[in-house]
């Protein structure tokens, strides 16, 4: 009997996600102070045909990578997908299951191809709900654009319907409103819509994307392994040697520092006079103790940024 009870207990304690009838084993469930799950890993989904078609250059994933690095969050995956419902459903379900902190960028505007909200709602079996608080903020904060001088919130029109489409959010009535519709700035009406506790839906406009994630940071920090958000440290070395000359040393160094959580990287800089070697990790004191050894091993020196000691532009092999 006790064995049966233990089996049932283990089954009920195994966290799952709702994904259209499928049960998926969840990511780590270790709780941070306040009952929220700790954030160790992250993923970002860039949504937009214009990115895949080369019309727009994605800068949000690079900015998000720096954001995660600065707080010590391990960014595990960056994906770019089309404005396609099936693609959005599959990617958000999978990434929500695999990573603690998931961000989407793009596809929440007023036009027909902005389908992120409806697709993510369908991914997690949620209704789309006109969020009244967001509507109030939109009315108060947003300003008519050129050509919309005659626009009225009191008169039904295609423009009014298009605007209101941007605040029809995936909504779970069992979750507190403040945990799924998050306003990150008094100056913005656009909310961060949070679905399934870890999928954060953001606009693709870089200025808004960056401002909203910056505003979200106070909610993220308490859920980190290091709640002070000291992040990860990177030490860069410049070497005049080609990678083939330092490969054996770096292999030995990597094995030596692995148990300290330090990663060794090597980056050829085509057409430049120096290549780069990096140490990345959280144990700054230990990493600093390696500086002289690594500089000697690669016959180079520590630098603050790549390229600061380039001179003749000679190529180094990869």
XYZ file of C-alpha atoms in Angstrom:
318
model
C 0.000 0.000 0.000
C 2.769 2.408 0.912
C 4.467 1.673 -2.407
C 1.207 2.489 -4.213
C 0.835 5.756 -2.289
C 4.398 6.716 -3.149
C 3.768 6.059 -6.843
C 0.648 8.248 -6.807
C 2.481 10.988 -4.914
C 5.307 11.018 -7.446
C 2.803 11.160 -10.308
C 0.828 14.047 -8.812
C 3.971 16.002 -7.946
C 5.334 15.803 -11.488
C 4.596 19.205 -13.070
C 2.867 19.222 -16.438
C 1.837 21.705 -19.081
C -1.486 21.974 -20.863
C -0.842 21.593 -24.572
C -4.003 20.683 -26.428
C -4.521 17.395 -24.619
C -0.851 16.457 -24.369
C 0.943 16.269 -21.056
C 4.561 17.360 -21.120
C 7.053 16.981 -18.309
C 7.909 20.482 -17.168
C 11.207 22.281 -16.687
C 12.806 22.587 -13.223
C 10.287 23.464 -10.507
C 12.632 24.748 -7.801
C 10.901 27.709 -6.189
C 12.397 31.141 -5.634
C 11.312 33.368 -2.725
C 7.637 34.248 -3.110
C 6.707 30.878 -4.575
C 7.720 31.598 -8.180
C 9.913 29.091 -9.995
C 13.600 29.865 -10.256
C 14.955 31.024 -13.595
C 18.027 29.188 -14.842
C 17.462 28.972 -18.594
C 15.907 31.079 -21.338
C 14.846 30.931 -24.951
C 13.624 33.534 -27.433
C 11.352 33.170 -30.461
C 11.536 35.872 -33.131
C 8.264 35.816 -35.070
C 8.045 37.458 -38.474
C 8.002 36.746 -42.196
C 9.859 40.025 -42.688
C 12.886 38.670 -40.788
C 12.935 35.376 -42.690
C 12.499 37.274 -45.964
C 15.432 39.569 -45.313
C 13.337 42.742 -45.168
C 14.080 43.365 -41.487
C 17.227 42.594 -39.520
C 16.599 41.028 -36.133
C 18.400 42.889 -33.344
C 16.168 41.796 -30.476
C 17.769 38.374 -30.049
C 21.235 39.932 -29.703
C 19.923 42.429 -27.156
C 18.167 39.640 -25.248
C 21.370 37.600 -25.200
C 23.177 40.480 -23.491
C 20.227 40.924 -21.120
C 20.419 37.277 -20.054
C 24.218 37.318 -19.824
C 24.137 40.345 -17.530
C 21.920 38.480 -15.058
C 23.478 35.040 -15.278
C 20.581 33.432 -17.162
C 21.685 30.691 -19.519
C 20.209 31.540 -22.927
C 19.831 28.140 -24.567
C 18.000 28.793 -27.833
C 17.190 31.501 -30.366
C 14.635 30.688 -33.074
C 13.244 32.724 -35.960
C 9.902 31.489 -37.261
C 7.229 32.621 -39.708
C 3.908 34.333 -39.029
C 2.355 30.893 -39.145
C -0.025 29.612 -36.474
C 1.234 26.023 -36.510
C 4.860 27.185 -36.235
C 4.048 29.508 -33.325
C 2.057 26.834 -31.486
C 4.778 24.222 -31.835
C 7.637 26.540 -30.872
C 5.967 28.092 -27.835
C 4.789 24.765 -26.429
C 8.229 23.208 -26.816
C 10.180 26.161 -25.463
C 7.783 26.676 -22.553
C 8.362 23.068 -21.599
C 12.141 23.219 -21.988
C 13.130 26.598 -20.538
C 12.309 28.653 -17.465
C 12.012 32.058 -19.164
C 10.692 32.319 -22.724
C 10.253 35.525 -24.709
C 8.532 36.021 -28.040
C 9.147 39.068 -30.228
C 6.782 40.274 -32.928
C 3.347 39.651 -34.374
C 1.158 41.590 -31.925
C 0.182 44.563 -34.083
C -3.216 45.499 -35.556
C -2.985 43.864 -38.985
C -4.132 40.505 -40.352
C -0.678 38.912 -40.169
C -0.229 39.763 -36.484
C -1.337 36.402 -35.123
C 0.935 35.829 -32.126
C -1.712 36.349 -29.426
C -4.276 34.087 -31.056
C -1.692 31.397 -31.833
C -0.274 31.294 -28.301
C -3.809 31.289 -26.877
C -4.528 28.218 -28.964
C -1.220 26.627 -27.971
C -2.281 26.612 -24.319
C -6.051 26.230 -24.724
C -6.852 29.742 -23.559
C -9.497 32.209 -24.763
C -8.657 35.620 -26.174
C -10.081 38.276 -23.864
C -10.311 42.031 -24.371
C -8.297 43.255 -21.394
C -10.158 46.237 -19.952
C -7.235 47.674 -17.968
C -5.082 47.630 -21.097
C -7.878 49.347 -23.008
C -8.057 52.087 -20.384
C -4.299 52.622 -20.596
C -4.386 52.629 -24.397
C -7.060 55.309 -24.407
C -5.148 57.414 -21.908
C -1.591 57.053 -23.232
C -1.726 56.440 -26.982
C -1.779 59.420 -29.309
C -3.446 59.603 -32.760
C -0.987 59.215 -35.603
C -0.919 61.466 -38.652
C -4.023 60.747 -40.702
C -6.021 59.656 -37.629
C -7.098 63.113 -36.455
C -10.760 62.149 -36.781
C -10.355 58.913 -34.815
C -12.793 58.436 -31.906
C -12.909 55.769 -29.221
C -16.667 56.287 -29.033
C -17.398 55.427 -32.658
C -17.036 51.959 -34.112
C -14.620 51.989 -37.052
C -12.024 49.729 -38.722
C -9.253 51.710 -36.993
C -10.875 51.284 -33.571
C -11.328 47.555 -34.109
C -7.723 47.237 -35.259
C -6.441 49.024 -32.141
C -8.548 46.892 -29.812
C -7.209 43.745 -31.495
C -3.838 44.553 -29.905
C -5.256 44.058 -26.395
C -7.180 40.850 -26.987
C -4.875 38.724 -24.863
C -4.591 35.019 -24.042
C -6.172 34.869 -20.605
C -6.364 32.250 -17.867
C -9.127 33.048 -15.369
C -7.417 30.851 -12.774
C -4.266 33.026 -12.715
C -4.095 36.417 -10.935
C -4.325 39.261 -13.431
C -1.060 40.837 -12.260
C 0.820 37.615 -13.032
C -0.326 37.397 -16.633
C -0.746 41.017 -17.739
C 2.309 42.995 -16.676
C 2.772 46.726 -17.188
C 6.462 47.590 -17.079
C 6.287 51.377 -17.413
C 3.830 54.149 -16.611
C 4.603 55.582 -20.038
C 3.553 52.489 -22.005
C 0.102 51.016 -22.508
C 1.495 47.846 -24.111
C 1.526 45.006 -21.544
C 3.762 41.984 -21.336
C 1.331 39.116 -21.724
C 2.591 36.118 -19.722
C 1.176 32.701 -20.632
C 1.706 29.328 -18.951
C 3.743 31.134 -16.257
C 6.855 31.518 -18.422
C 6.018 32.626 -22.000
C 6.317 36.418 -22.229
C 4.831 37.973 -25.372
C 6.521 41.215 -26.462
C 6.357 43.508 -29.496
C 9.026 43.279 -32.164
C 9.794 47.022 -32.259
C 13.296 47.140 -30.731
C 12.707 50.316 -28.694
C 9.614 48.833 -27.057
C 11.113 45.362 -26.736
C 14.140 46.704 -24.867
C 12.152 49.104 -22.667
C 9.662 46.432 -21.631
C 12.296 43.826 -20.796
C 14.220 46.416 -18.818
C 11.033 47.182 -16.901
C 10.476 43.466 -16.315
C 13.876 43.051 -14.666
C 12.720 43.746 -11.055
C 10.336 40.794 -11.383
C 13.078 38.560 -12.776
C 15.904 39.243 -10.321
C 14.295 37.620 -7.228
C 13.842 34.405 -9.229
C 17.501 34.014 -10.179
C 19.921 31.616 -8.525
C 21.904 34.761 -7.720
C 19.143 37.252 -6.813
C 21.619 40.137 -6.872
C 21.888 39.602 -10.614
C 25.682 39.742 -10.713
C 25.531 37.768 -13.908
C 28.250 36.033 -15.860
C 31.765 37.340 -16.382
C 33.785 37.285 -19.586
C 37.546 37.729 -19.866
C 38.928 38.313 -23.377
C 42.447 37.515 -24.538
C 43.979 38.647 -27.790
C 46.449 36.288 -29.426
C 48.540 36.714 -32.569
C 48.537 32.933 -33.033
C 46.206 31.088 -35.409
C 43.681 28.729 -33.807
C 45.617 25.663 -34.922
C 48.539 26.757 -32.735
C 46.485 27.188 -29.564
C 43.995 24.347 -30.046
C 45.851 21.781 -27.925
C 46.440 24.209 -25.053
C 42.805 25.341 -25.064
C 41.615 21.722 -25.003
C 43.701 21.099 -21.888
C 42.564 24.368 -20.305
C 38.908 23.580 -20.978
C 39.202 20.225 -19.223
C 40.958 21.872 -16.273
C 38.325 24.576 -15.642
C 35.136 22.657 -16.515
C 34.368 21.628 -12.932
C 34.488 25.316 -11.942
C 31.743 26.118 -14.439
C 34.111 28.087 -16.699
C 33.840 27.781 -20.476
C 36.748 28.405 -22.832
C 36.011 29.911 -26.236
C 38.138 30.494 -29.312
C 37.088 32.893 -32.061
C 38.952 33.428 -35.340
C 38.752 36.981 -36.647
C 39.081 36.667 -40.396
C 41.192 39.377 -41.970
C 42.434 40.677 -38.603
C 45.858 40.421 -37.037
C 44.680 38.876 -33.762
C 42.235 36.146 -32.791
C 40.272 36.012 -29.547
C 40.131 33.559 -26.660
C 37.580 33.938 -23.869
C 36.863 32.646 -20.405
C 33.183 32.805 -19.403
C 31.814 31.907 -15.985
C 30.420 33.123 -12.676
C 33.450 32.573 -10.431
C 35.241 35.853 -11.091
C 37.955 35.282 -8.482
C 38.920 31.925 -9.972
C 38.845 33.300 -13.505
C 41.087 36.213 -12.515
C 43.581 33.734 -11.081
C 43.936 32.205 -14.567
C 44.732 35.415 -16.447
C 48.537 35.197 -16.412
C 48.512 31.500 -17.232
C 46.144 31.901 -20.193
C 47.963 34.958 -21.555
C 51.185 32.951 -21.539
C 49.499 29.879 -23.023
C 48.176 31.790 -26.043
C 51.200 34.100 -26.299
C 48.884 37.076 -26.040
C 47.367 39.432 -23.511
C 44.132 40.348 -21.836
C 42.086 43.042 -23.580
C 38.914 44.905 -22.750
C 37.395 44.463 -26.213
C 38.189 42.635 -29.419
C 40.348 44.427 -31.933
C 42.022 46.933 -29.656
C 45.486 45.667 -30.659
C 44.925 44.862 -34.341
C 47.665 46.170 -36.586
C 48.584 44.682 -39.951
C 45.360 42.920 -40.901
C 47.077 39.612 -41.663
C 44.786 36.562 -41.733
C 44.806 33.915 -39.050
C 43.611 30.439 -39.961
C 40.472 28.915 -38.502
